[in-house]
C-alpha positions as CSV (number, residue, x, y, z in Angstrom):
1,X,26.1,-3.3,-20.3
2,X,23.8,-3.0,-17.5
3,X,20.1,-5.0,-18.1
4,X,17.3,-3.8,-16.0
5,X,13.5,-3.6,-16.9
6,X,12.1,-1.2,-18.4
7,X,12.2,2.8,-16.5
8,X,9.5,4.7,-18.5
9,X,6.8,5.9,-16.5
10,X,4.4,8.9,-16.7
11,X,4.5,11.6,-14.6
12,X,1.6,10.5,-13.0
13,X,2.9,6.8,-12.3
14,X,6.3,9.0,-10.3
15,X,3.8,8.9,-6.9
16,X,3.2,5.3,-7.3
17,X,6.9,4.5,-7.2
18,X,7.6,7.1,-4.7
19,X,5.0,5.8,-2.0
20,X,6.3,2.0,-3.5
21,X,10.0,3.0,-2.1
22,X,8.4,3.4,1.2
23,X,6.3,0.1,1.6
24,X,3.4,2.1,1.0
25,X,0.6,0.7,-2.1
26,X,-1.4,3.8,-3.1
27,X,-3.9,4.4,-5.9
28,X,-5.0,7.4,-7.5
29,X,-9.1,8.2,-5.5
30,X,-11.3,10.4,-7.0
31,X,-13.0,13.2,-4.5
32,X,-15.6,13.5,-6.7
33,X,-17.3,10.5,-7.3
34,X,-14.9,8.3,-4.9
35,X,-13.9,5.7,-7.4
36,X,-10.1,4.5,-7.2
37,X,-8.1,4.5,-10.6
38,X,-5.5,2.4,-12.1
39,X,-3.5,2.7,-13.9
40,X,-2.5,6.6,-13.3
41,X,-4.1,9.4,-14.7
42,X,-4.7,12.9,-15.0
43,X,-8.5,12.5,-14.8
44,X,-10.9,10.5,-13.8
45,X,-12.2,7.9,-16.4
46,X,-15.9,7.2,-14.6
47,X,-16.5,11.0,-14.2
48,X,-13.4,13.2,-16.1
49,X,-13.0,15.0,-12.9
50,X,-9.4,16.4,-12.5
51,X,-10.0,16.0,-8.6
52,X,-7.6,12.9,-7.9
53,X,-5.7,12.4,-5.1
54,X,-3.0,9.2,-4.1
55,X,-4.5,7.6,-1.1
56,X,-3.1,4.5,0.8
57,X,-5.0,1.3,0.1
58,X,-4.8,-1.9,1.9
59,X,-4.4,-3.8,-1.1
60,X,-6.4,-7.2,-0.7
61,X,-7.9,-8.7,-3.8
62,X,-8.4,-11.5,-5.5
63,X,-6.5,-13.6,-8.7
64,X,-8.4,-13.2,-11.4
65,X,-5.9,-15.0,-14.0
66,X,-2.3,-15.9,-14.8
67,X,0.6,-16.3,-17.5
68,X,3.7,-17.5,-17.6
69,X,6.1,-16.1,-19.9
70,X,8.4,-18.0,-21.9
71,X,10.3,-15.7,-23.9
72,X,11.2,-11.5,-23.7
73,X,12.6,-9.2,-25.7
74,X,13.7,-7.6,-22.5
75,X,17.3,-8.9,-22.0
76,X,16.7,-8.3,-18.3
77,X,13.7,-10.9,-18.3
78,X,15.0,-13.4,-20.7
79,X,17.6,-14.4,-18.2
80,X,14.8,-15.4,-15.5
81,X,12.8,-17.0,-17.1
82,X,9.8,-18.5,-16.9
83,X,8.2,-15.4,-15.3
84,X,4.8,-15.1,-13.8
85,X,2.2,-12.4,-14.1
86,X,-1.3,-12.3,-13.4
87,X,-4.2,-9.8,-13.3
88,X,-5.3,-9.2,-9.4
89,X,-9.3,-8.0,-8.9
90,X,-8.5,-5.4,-5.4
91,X,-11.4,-4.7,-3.0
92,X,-11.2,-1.0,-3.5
93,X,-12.2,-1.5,-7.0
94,X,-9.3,-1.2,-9.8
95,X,-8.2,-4.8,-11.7
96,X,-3.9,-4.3,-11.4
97,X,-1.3,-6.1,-13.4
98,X,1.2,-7.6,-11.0
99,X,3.7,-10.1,-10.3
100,X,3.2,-13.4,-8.9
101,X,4.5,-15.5,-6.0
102,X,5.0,-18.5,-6.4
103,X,2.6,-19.9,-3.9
104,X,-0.6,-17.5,-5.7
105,X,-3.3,-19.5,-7.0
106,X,-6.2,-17.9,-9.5
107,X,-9.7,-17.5,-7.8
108,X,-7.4,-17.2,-4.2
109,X,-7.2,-14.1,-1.8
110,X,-3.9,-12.6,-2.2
111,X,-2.0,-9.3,-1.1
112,X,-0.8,-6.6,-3.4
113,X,2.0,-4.9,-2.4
114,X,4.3,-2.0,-4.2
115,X,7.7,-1.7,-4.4
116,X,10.7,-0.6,-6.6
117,X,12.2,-2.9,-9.4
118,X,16.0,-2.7,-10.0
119,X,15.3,0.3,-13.0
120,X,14.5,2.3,-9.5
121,X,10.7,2.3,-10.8
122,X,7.4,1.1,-8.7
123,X,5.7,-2.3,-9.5
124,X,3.4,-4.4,-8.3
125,X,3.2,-7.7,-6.6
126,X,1.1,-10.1,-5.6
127,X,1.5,-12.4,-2.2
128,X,-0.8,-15.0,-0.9
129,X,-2.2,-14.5,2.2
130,X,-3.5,-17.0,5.0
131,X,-7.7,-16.9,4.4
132,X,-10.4,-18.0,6.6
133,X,-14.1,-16.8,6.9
134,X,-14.0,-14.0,9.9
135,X,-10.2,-13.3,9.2
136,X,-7.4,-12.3,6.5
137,X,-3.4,-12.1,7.5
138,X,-1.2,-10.2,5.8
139,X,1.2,-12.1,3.7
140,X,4.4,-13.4,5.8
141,X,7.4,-10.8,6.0
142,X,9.8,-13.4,4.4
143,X,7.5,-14.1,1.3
144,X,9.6,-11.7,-0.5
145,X,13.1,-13.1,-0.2
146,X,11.9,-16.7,-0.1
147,X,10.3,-16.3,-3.9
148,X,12.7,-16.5,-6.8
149,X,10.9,-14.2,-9.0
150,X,10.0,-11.4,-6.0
151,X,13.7,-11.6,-4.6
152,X,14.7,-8.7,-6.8
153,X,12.2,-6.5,-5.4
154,X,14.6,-6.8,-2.0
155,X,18.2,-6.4,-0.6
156,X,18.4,-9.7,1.0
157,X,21.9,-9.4,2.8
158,X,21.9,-13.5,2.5
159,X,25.5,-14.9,1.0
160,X,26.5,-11.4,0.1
161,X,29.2,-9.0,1.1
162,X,29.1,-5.9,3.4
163,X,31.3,-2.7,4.3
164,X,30.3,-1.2,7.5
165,X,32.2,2.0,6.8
166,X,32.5,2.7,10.5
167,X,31.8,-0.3,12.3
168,X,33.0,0.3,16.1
169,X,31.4,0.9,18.8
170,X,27.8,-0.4,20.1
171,X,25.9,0.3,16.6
172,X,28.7,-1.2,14.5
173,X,28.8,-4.7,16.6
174,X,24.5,-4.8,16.6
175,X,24.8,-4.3,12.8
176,X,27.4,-7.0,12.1
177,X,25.1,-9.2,14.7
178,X,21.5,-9.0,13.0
179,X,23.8,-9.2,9.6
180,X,25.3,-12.5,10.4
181,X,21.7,-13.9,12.0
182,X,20.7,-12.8,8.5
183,X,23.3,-15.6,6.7
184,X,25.6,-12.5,5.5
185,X,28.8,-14.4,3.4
186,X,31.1,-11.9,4.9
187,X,31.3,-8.3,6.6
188,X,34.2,-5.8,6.4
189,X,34.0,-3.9,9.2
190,X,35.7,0.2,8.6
191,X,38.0,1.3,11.3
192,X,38.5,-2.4,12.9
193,X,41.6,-3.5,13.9
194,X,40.8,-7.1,15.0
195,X,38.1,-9.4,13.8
196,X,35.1,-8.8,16.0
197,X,31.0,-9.6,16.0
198,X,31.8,-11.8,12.4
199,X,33.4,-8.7,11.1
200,X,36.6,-8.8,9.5
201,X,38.9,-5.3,10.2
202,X,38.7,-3.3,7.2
203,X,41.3,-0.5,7.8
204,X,39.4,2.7,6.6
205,X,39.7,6.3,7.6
206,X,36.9,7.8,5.9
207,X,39.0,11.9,6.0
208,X,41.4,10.3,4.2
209,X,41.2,10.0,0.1
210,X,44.1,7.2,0.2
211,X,42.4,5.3,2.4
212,X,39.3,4.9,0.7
213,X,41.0,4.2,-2.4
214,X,43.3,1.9,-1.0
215,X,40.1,-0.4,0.8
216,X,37.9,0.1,-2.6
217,X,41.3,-1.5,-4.4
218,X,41.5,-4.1,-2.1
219,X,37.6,-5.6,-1.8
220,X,35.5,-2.8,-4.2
221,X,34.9,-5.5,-6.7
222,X,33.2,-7.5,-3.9
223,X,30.9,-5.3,-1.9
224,X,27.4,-5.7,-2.4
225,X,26.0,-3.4,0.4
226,X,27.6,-0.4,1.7
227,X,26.2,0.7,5.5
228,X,27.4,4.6,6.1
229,X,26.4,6.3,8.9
230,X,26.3,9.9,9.6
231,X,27.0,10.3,12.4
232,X,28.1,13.6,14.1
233,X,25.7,14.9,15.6
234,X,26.1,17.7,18.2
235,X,24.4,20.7,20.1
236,X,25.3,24.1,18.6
237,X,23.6,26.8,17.6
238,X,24.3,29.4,14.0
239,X,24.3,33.0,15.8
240,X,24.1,32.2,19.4
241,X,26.7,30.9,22.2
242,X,26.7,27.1,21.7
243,X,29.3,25.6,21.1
244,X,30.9,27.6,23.5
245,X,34.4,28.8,23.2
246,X,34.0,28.0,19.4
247,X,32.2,31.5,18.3
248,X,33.3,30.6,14.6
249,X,32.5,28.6,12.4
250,X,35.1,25.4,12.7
251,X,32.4,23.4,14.6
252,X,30.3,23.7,11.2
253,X,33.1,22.8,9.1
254,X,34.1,20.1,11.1
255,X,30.4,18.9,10.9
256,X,30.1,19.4,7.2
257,X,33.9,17.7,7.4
258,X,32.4,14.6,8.9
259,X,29.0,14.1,7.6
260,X,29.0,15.2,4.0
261,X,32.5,14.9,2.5
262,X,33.1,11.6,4.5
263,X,29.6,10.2,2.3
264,X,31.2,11.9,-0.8
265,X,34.4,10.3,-0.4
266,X,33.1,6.9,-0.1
267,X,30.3,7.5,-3.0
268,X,32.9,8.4,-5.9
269,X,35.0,5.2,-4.7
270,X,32.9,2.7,-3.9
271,X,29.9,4.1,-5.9
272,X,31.2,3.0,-9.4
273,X,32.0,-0.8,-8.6
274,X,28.5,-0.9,-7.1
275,X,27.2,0.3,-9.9
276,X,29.0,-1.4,-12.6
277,X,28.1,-4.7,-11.5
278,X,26.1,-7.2,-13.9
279,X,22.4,-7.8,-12.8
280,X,21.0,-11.0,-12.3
281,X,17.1,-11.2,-12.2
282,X,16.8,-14.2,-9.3
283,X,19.4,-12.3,-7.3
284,X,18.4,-9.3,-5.0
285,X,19.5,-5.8,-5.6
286,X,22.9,-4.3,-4.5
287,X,22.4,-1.6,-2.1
288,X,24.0,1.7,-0.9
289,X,22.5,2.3,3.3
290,X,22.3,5.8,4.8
291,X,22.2,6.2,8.2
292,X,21.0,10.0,8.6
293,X,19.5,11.6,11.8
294,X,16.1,12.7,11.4
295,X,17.3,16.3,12.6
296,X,18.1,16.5,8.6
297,X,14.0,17.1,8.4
298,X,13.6,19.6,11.4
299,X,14.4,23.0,12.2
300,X,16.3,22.2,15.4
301,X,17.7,25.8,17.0
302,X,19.4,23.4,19.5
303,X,21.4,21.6,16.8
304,X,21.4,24.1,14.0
305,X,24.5,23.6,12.1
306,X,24.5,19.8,12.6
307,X,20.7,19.8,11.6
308,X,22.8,21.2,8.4
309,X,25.2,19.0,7.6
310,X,22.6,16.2,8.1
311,X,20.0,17.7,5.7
312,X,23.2,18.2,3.4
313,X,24.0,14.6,3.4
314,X,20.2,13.6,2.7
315,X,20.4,15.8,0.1
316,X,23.7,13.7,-1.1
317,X,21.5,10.7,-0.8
318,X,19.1,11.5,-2.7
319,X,21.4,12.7,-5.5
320,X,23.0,9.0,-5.8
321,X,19.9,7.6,-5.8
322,X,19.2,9.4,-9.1
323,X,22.7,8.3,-10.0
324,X,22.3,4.9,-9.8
325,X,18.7,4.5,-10.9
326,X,18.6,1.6,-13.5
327,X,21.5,0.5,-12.4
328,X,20.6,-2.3,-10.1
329,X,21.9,-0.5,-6.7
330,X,19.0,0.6,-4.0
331,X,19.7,3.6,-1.8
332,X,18.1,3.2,1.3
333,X,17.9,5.9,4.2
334,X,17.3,5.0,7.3
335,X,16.5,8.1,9.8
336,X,16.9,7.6,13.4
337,X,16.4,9.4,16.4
338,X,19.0,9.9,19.2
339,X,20.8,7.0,20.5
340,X,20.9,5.9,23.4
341,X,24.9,5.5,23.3
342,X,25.2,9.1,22.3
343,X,22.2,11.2,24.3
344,X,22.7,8.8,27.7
345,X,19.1,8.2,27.7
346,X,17.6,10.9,27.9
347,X,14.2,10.8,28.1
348,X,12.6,13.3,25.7
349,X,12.9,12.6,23.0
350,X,13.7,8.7,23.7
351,X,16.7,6.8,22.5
352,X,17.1,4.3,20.0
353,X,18.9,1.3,20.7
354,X,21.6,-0.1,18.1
355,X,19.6,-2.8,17.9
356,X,16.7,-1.0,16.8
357,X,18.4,0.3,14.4
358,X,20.0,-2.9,13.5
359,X,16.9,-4.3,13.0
360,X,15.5,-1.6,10.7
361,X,18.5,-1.8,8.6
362,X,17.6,-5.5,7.9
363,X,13.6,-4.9,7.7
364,X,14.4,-2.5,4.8
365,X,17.1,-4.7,3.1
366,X,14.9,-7.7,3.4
367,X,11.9,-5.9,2.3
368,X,13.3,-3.5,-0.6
369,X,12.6,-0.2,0.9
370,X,13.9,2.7,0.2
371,X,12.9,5.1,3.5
372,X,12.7,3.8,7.0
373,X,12.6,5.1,10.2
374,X,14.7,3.9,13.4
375,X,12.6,5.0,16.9
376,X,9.9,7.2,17.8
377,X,11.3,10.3,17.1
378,X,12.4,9.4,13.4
379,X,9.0,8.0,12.8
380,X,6.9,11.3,14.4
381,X,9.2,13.7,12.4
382,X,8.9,11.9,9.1
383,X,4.9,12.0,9.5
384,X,4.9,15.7,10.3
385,X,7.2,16.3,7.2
386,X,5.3,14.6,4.8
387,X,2.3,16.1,6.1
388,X,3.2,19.8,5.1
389,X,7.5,20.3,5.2
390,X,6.8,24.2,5.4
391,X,5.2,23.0,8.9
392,X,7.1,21.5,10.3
393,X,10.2,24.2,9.8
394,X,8.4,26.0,12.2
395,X,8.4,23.9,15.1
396,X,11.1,24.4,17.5
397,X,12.3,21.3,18.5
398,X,14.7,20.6,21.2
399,X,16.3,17.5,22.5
């Protein structure tokens, strides 16, 4: 039986967890009378206007009290117990209910942040931060996986085990590499035929159905993270001349080949034993990584059925993410922008070096997120889509 805390929200409470999966702590703000709300609500309570909108917040406040648990009727709590809670007093306004470090004192400064529990749902917690009378820090970026309680709220790869379904190449090695730095127990690396980078060869060829069963057979019940990239990605066009020489459509089903039924291979095989796994409420969550390239938000008429097969496999994503909520397994997409090993720097837009994205990989394991970006193209195209995703469709973006 799988224990997790409790997954009922409102509909209201959805955006919380939705910004929380990102990093992002926002609150309900009423354009009316500008008062901030919590928890969420379909009006205001100071002046019943329906006029609410989610806006970021920085989240400094102060503890105004604690309690310790002793005993739940959650099954999920009762194995972590004693558990500490307290009531946080933010700046903007709004008194929270939120989750404690361990290093929070009442009547102290502290940092709320949000992210998602292991039920897939957005909570709040409460960091300390470093105080003095002109200036306040944010709260370290290892207070999460240093805290027994908070740990949960992240994918520390620490002591755990990893399958890098395709691991060669430049990207593969500066994964394993910011993996090991990170005191990863042991990497199986897809496609390897020697050990390399702390990686052990994992023979896996990800078009083949006994292949994938055969690896899940051999180390499925071990795996705690799965990396998958996506990773075709090339110029062609849906009526004009590019690919050249190719005026049907076999460069589209070799991309769809590659970047969505590759993903939907490995998710029914390796999907289950992820999820099926007991859940522990000191240990961090399991996690499922997609490496997708941020042409799956664009309409790119210089990589039109790649821009496709990408959006298709975000679209995959986002399905096993619904699949596994409450089950204890994260999945986390990381978009990135061109590499540098696969565009040969060019300079608009500009590359992203594996070890950018190896250290994004990490920064979202480490910190529980759910969305991150790898480069300055990932990030500016995720802004514009969130902005107004009918927009952005209409850009023509080349690279």
């Amino acid at each position: 039986m799988i224990n997790s805390p409790s997954s009922t929200r409102s509909r209201a409470a959805c955006v919380l967890s939705a910004s929380a999966a990102q990093g992002r702590f926002q609150l309900q703000m009423c354009d009316r009378c500008k008062n901030f709300c919590y928890p969420a609500r379909e009006i205001c309570p100071d002046c019943w206007s329906a006029e609410l909108r989610w806006v970021d917040v920085p989240g400094l406040g102060t503890l105004l009290s604690d309690s310790t648990m002793y005993g739940s009727i959650n099954d999920y709590f009762a194995t972590g117990l004693p558990w500490r809670v307290g009531t946080v007093q933010l700046d903007t306004g709004p008194t929270v209910l939120a989750h404690l470090h361990k290093e929070t004192r009442v009547h102290e400064r502290v940092q709320v942040i949000a992210r998602t529990d292991i039920s897939g749902q957005g909570v709040l917690a409460a960091l300390p931060v470093n105080a003095s009378p002109r200036n306040e820090s944010s709260a370290t970026p290892d207070a999460l996986i240093q805290d027994r309680q908070l740990r949960s709220l992240t994918c520390d790869p620490k002591g755990r085990t990893v399958l890098i379904s395709d691991a060669r190449g430049e990207l593969g090695s500066a994964i394993a590499d910011a993996l090991v730095k990170a005191g990863v127990k042991r990497i199986h690396g897809g496609g390897l035929l020697n050990r390399a980078n702390g990686m052990q060869p994992a023979p896996l060829d990800l078009m083949d159905d006994g292949s994938v069963h055969a690896l899940a057979t051999k180390i499925g019940h071990n795996v705690d993270i799965v990396i998958h990239r996506v990773s075709l990605l090339q110029p062609g066009d849906i009526i004009g001349d590019s690919p050249p020489n190719r005026p049907d459509i076999s460069a589209a089903q070799e991309e769809l080949a590659a970047n969505l039924l590759t993903f939907l291979r490995l998710a029914k095989t390796f999907g289950p034993l992820l999820r099926d796994r007991p859940n522990h409420v000191s240990a961090p969550a399991r996690a499922w990584i997609n490496l997708i390239s941020a042409h799956a938000l664009a309409a790119n008429s210089g990589f039109g059925t790649s821009a496709v097969s990408h959006s298709a496999a975000w679209a995959l994503s986002r399905a096993l993410r619904a699949e596994f909520a409450g089950t204890g397994v994260k999945v986390i997409d990381v978009l990135y922008g061109p590499l540098d090993e696969d565009v040969g720097r060019k300079p608009d837009p500009p590359g992203v070096t594996p070890g950018r994205v190896a250290s994004t990989i990490l920064h979202a394991l480490q910190q529980g997120l759910e969305l991150a970006t790898a480069g300055v193209y990932a990030e500016e195209t995720l802004s514009r889509y969130r902005e107004d995703p009918l927009a952005i469709e209409r850009e023509d973006i080349r690279t």
